[in-house]
PDB file of C-alpha atoms in Angstrom:
ATOM      1  CA  GLN A 878      81.035   9.684  -5.755  1.00 89.00           C
ATOM      2  CA  VAL A 879      78.508   8.530  -8.269  1.00 96.00           C
ATOM      3  CA  GLN A 880      79.377   6.899 -11.318  1.00 96.00           C
ATOM      4  CA  LEU A 881      76.556   5.975 -14.711  1.00 97.00           C
ATOM      5  CA  VAL A 882      78.888   3.556 -16.697  1.00 96.00           C
ATOM      6  CA  GLU A 883      76.798   2.962 -20.398  1.00 95.00           C
ATOM      7  CA  SER A 884      77.312  -0.309 -22.546  1.00 95.00           C
ATOM      8  CA  GLY A 885      75.827  -1.612 -25.925  1.00 96.00           C
ATOM      9  CA  GLY A 886      76.518   0.998 -28.509  1.00 95.00           C
ATOM     10  CA  GLY A 887      77.951  -0.155 -31.995  1.00 97.00           C
ATOM     11  CA  LEU A 888      77.491  -0.461 -35.240  1.00 98.00           C
ATOM     12  CA  VAL A 889      74.294  -2.008 -36.858  1.00 98.00           C
ATOM     13  CA  GLN A 890      72.211  -2.036 -40.149  1.00 98.00           C
ATOM     14  CA  PRO A 891      68.971  -0.241 -40.510  1.00 98.00           C
ATOM     15  CA  GLY A 892      66.069  -1.898 -39.175  1.00 98.00           C
ATOM     16  CA  GLY A 893      68.899  -3.819 -36.487  1.00 98.00           C
ATOM     17  CA  SER A 894      68.367  -3.471 -32.996  1.00 98.00           C
ATOM     18  CA  LEU A 895      70.587  -2.463 -30.354  1.00 98.00           C
ATOM     19  CA  ARG A 896      70.153  -2.510 -26.490  1.00 98.00           C
ATOM     20  CA  LEU A 897      71.871   0.012 -24.239  1.00 98.00           C
ATOM     21  CA  SER A 898      72.287  -0.287 -20.545  1.00 98.00           C
ATOM     22  CA  CYS A 899      73.868   2.235 -17.757  1.00 98.00           C
ATOM     23  CA  ALA A 900      74.554   1.167 -14.301  1.00 98.00           C
ATOM     24  CA  ALA A 901      74.718   3.382 -11.606  1.00 98.00           C
ATOM     25  CA  SER A 902      77.506   2.959  -8.745  1.00 97.00           C
ATOM     26  CA  GLY A 903      78.629   4.515  -5.703  1.00 96.00           C
ATOM     27  CA  SER A 904      77.078   6.388  -2.843  1.00 96.00           C
ATOM     28  CA  ILE A 905      73.769   6.138  -3.396  1.00 96.00           C
ATOM     29  CA  PHE A 906      70.994   6.598  -1.217  1.00 95.00           C
ATOM     30  CA  SER A 907      67.880   6.178  -4.137  1.00 95.00           C
ATOM     31  CA  ILE A 908      67.467   6.720  -7.539  1.00 95.00           C
ATOM     32  CA  ASN A 909      64.666   8.825  -9.204  1.00 93.00           C
ATOM     33  CA  ALA A 910      64.351   9.453 -12.980  1.00 95.00           C
ATOM     34  CA  MET A 911      66.389   7.900 -15.191  1.00 96.00           C
ATOM     35  CA  GLY A 912      66.715   8.670 -19.019  1.00 97.00           C
ATOM     36  CA  TRP A 913      68.415   8.285 -22.226  1.00 98.00           C
ATOM     37  CA  TYR A 914      69.628  11.707 -24.460  1.00 98.00           C
ATOM     38  CA  ARG A 915      71.239  11.495 -27.667  1.00 98.00           C
ATOM     39  CA  GLN A 916      73.331  14.085 -29.571  1.00 98.00           C
ATOM     40  CA  ALA A 917      74.317  13.430 -33.551  1.00 96.00           C
ATOM     41  CA  PRO A 918      76.953  15.864 -34.819  1.00 92.00           C
ATOM     42  CA  GLY A 919      75.700  19.218 -35.489  1.00 94.00           C
ATOM     43  CA  LYS A 920      72.860  19.421 -33.312  1.00 96.00           C
ATOM     44  CA  GLN A 921      71.490  19.718 -29.826  1.00 97.00           C
ATOM     45  CA  ARG A 922      71.654  16.960 -27.622  1.00 97.00           C
ATOM     46  CA  GLU A 923      67.814  15.482 -26.881  1.00 97.00           C
ATOM     47  CA  LEU A 924      65.787  14.029 -24.616  1.00 97.00           C
ATOM     48  CA  VAL A 925      65.005  10.040 -26.159  1.00 98.00           C
ATOM     49  CA  ALA A 926      63.292   8.008 -23.280  1.00 97.00           C
ATOM     50  CA  ARG A 927      63.018   8.877 -19.413  1.00 97.00           C
ATOM     51  CA  ILE A 928      61.187   6.641 -16.847  1.00 94.00           C
ATOM     52  CA  ARG A 929      60.667   7.892 -13.351  1.00 90.00           C
ATOM     53  CA  SER A 930      59.821   5.284 -10.502  1.00 76.00           C
ATOM     54  CA  GLY A 931      56.561   4.938 -10.239  1.00 67.00           C
ATOM     55  CA  GLU A 932      55.140   7.668 -12.249  1.00 73.00           C
ATOM     56  CA  GLY A 933      55.339   5.780 -15.670  1.00 81.00           C
ATOM     57  CA  TRP A 934      57.843   6.587 -18.991  1.00 86.00           C
ATOM     58  CA  TYR A 935      58.688   9.390 -22.130  1.00 93.00           C
ATOM     59  CA  TYR A 936      58.965   8.961 -25.312  1.00 95.00           C
ATOM     60  CA  ALA A 937      60.466  11.592 -27.924  1.00 95.00           C
ATOM     61  CA  ASP A 938      57.811  11.175 -30.784  1.00 96.00           C
ATOM     62  CA  SER A 939      60.700  10.182 -33.248  1.00 96.00           C
ATOM     63  CA  VAL A 940      61.146   6.954 -31.371  1.00 97.00           C
ATOM     64  CA  LYS A 941      57.684   5.730 -29.885  1.00 97.00           C
ATOM     65  CA  GLY A 942      56.618   2.376 -30.814  1.00 97.00           C
ATOM     66  CA  ARG A 943      60.378   1.413 -31.818  1.00 98.00           C
ATOM     67  CA  PHE A 944      62.372   1.973 -28.831  1.00 97.00           C
ATOM     68  CA  THR A 945      61.545   0.659 -25.344  1.00 96.00           C
ATOM     69  CA  ILE A 946      62.917   2.151 -21.848  1.00 96.00           C
ATOM     70  CA  SER A 947      63.146   0.073 -18.715  1.00 94.00           C
ATOM     71  CA  ARG A 948      64.947  -0.223 -15.308  1.00 94.00           C
ATOM     72  CA  ASP A 949      65.963  -2.867 -12.861  1.00 94.00           C
ATOM     73  CA  ASN A 950      65.709  -1.186  -9.499  1.00 93.00           C
ATOM     74  CA  ALA A 951      67.513  -3.865  -7.750  1.00 94.00           C
ATOM     75  CA  LYS A 952      70.875  -3.390 -10.166  1.00 96.00           C
ATOM     76  CA  ASN A 953      70.231   0.764 -10.260  1.00 96.00           C
ATOM     77  CA  THR A 954      70.439   0.412 -14.383  1.00 96.00           C
ATOM     78  CA  VAL A 955      68.305   1.266 -16.853  1.00 96.00           C
ATOM     79  CA  TYR A 956      68.062   0.093 -20.190  1.00 97.00           C
ATOM     80  CA  LEU A 957      67.153   1.199 -23.980  1.00 98.00           C
ATOM     81  CA  GLN A 958      65.561  -1.719 -26.301  1.00 98.00           C
ATOM     82  CA  MET A 959      66.053   0.198 -29.899  1.00 98.00           C
ATOM     83  CA  ASN A 960      64.123  -1.763 -32.828  1.00 98.00           C
ATOM     84  CA  SER A 961      63.948  -0.731 -36.228  1.00 98.00           C
ATOM     85  CA  LEU A 962      66.852   1.617 -36.097  1.00 98.00           C
ATOM     86  CA  LYS A 963      67.173   4.253 -38.771  1.00 98.00           C
ATOM     87  CA  PRO A 964      70.353   6.125 -40.222  1.00 97.00           C
ATOM     88  CA  GLU A 965      68.810   9.191 -38.240  1.00 97.00           C
ATOM     89  CA  ASP A 966      69.149   7.375 -34.818  1.00 98.00           C
ATOM     90  CA  THR A 967      72.706   7.568 -35.356  1.00 98.00           C
ATOM     91  CA  ALA A 968      74.135   9.475 -33.000  1.00 98.00           C
ATOM     92  CA  VAL A 969      76.011   9.587 -28.776  1.00 98.00           C
ATOM     93  CA  TYR A 970      73.597   8.013 -26.776  1.00 98.00           C
ATOM     94  CA  TYR A 971      73.697   9.311 -22.954  1.00 98.00           C
ATOM     95  CA  CYS A 972      72.305   8.089 -19.826  1.00 98.00           C
ATOM     96  CA  ASN A 973      71.289  10.503 -17.487  1.00 97.00           C
ATOM     97  CA  ALA A 974      69.950  10.003 -13.775  1.00 97.00           C
ATOM     98  CA  ASP A 975      68.677  11.950 -10.783  1.00 96.00           C
ATOM     99  CA  ILE A 976      70.317  10.813  -7.951  1.00 96.00           C
ATOM    100  CA  ARG A 977      70.438  11.173  -3.904  1.00 96.00           C
ATOM    101  CA  ARG A 978      73.493  10.480  -2.087  1.00 96.00           C
ATOM    102  CA  VAL A 979      74.301   8.865   0.874  1.00 95.00           C
ATOM    103  CA  GLY A 980      74.460  11.282   3.525  1.00 94.00           C
ATOM    104  CA  VAL A 981      72.914  14.412   1.462  1.00 94.00           C
ATOM    105  CA  SER A 982      68.888  15.178   1.164  1.00 94.00           C
ATOM    106  CA  TYR A 983      68.800  16.538  -2.398  1.00 95.00           C
ATOM    107  CA  GLU A 984      69.276  15.086  -5.776  1.00 95.00           C
ATOM    108  CA  ASN A 985      71.927  15.774  -8.092  1.00 95.00           C
ATOM    109  CA  ASP A 986      71.897  15.298 -12.095  1.00 96.00           C
ATOM    110  CA  TYR A 987      74.482  12.588 -13.073  1.00 97.00           C
ATOM    111  CA  TRP A 988      75.645  11.723 -17.104  1.00 97.00           C
ATOM    112  CA  GLY A 989      77.553   9.052 -18.129  1.00 97.00           C
ATOM    113  CA  GLN A 990      80.071   9.164 -20.681  1.00 96.00           C
ATOM    114  CA  GLY A 991      78.307   8.142 -24.022  1.00 96.00           C
ATOM    115  CA  THR A 992      78.368   5.922 -26.236  1.00 97.00           C
ATOM    116  CA  GLN A 993      77.992   5.752 -30.264  1.00 98.00           C
ATOM    117  CA  VAL A 994      75.266   4.030 -31.962  1.00 98.00           C
ATOM    118  CA  THR A 995      75.864   4.296 -35.882  1.00 98.00           C
ATOM    119  CA  VAL A 996      73.215   3.101 -38.162  1.00 98.00           C
ATOM    120  CA  SER A 997      74.550   2.438 -41.433  1.00 97.00           C
ATOM    121  CA  SER A 998      74.666   0.044 -44.214  1.00 95.00           C
TER     122      SER A 998
END
């Protein structure tokens, strides 16, 4: 089996910073794209940032210039550095990855359990 485990959420004041981490573990052959989504109360889940090996990255317009996504392939880990946080960034943040397991020829879509980020004074 494969698991994604997130960490790094919490409460921060407006203008502050947080760094989220998501580590994939289990019977992993390869990982293609990794990314972060978020879901605020009463809203749909939205893509925040995504990074694909060899093809660069994507950011939602609302976080461009403030958030940075990166990954450590040796550790099967993706990070989201969030700076200049705003109250509207408050949401549950979910890690997502396209992973090919050992012994299979296709990728599956995996999700973490979510980590709460609250931006408030």
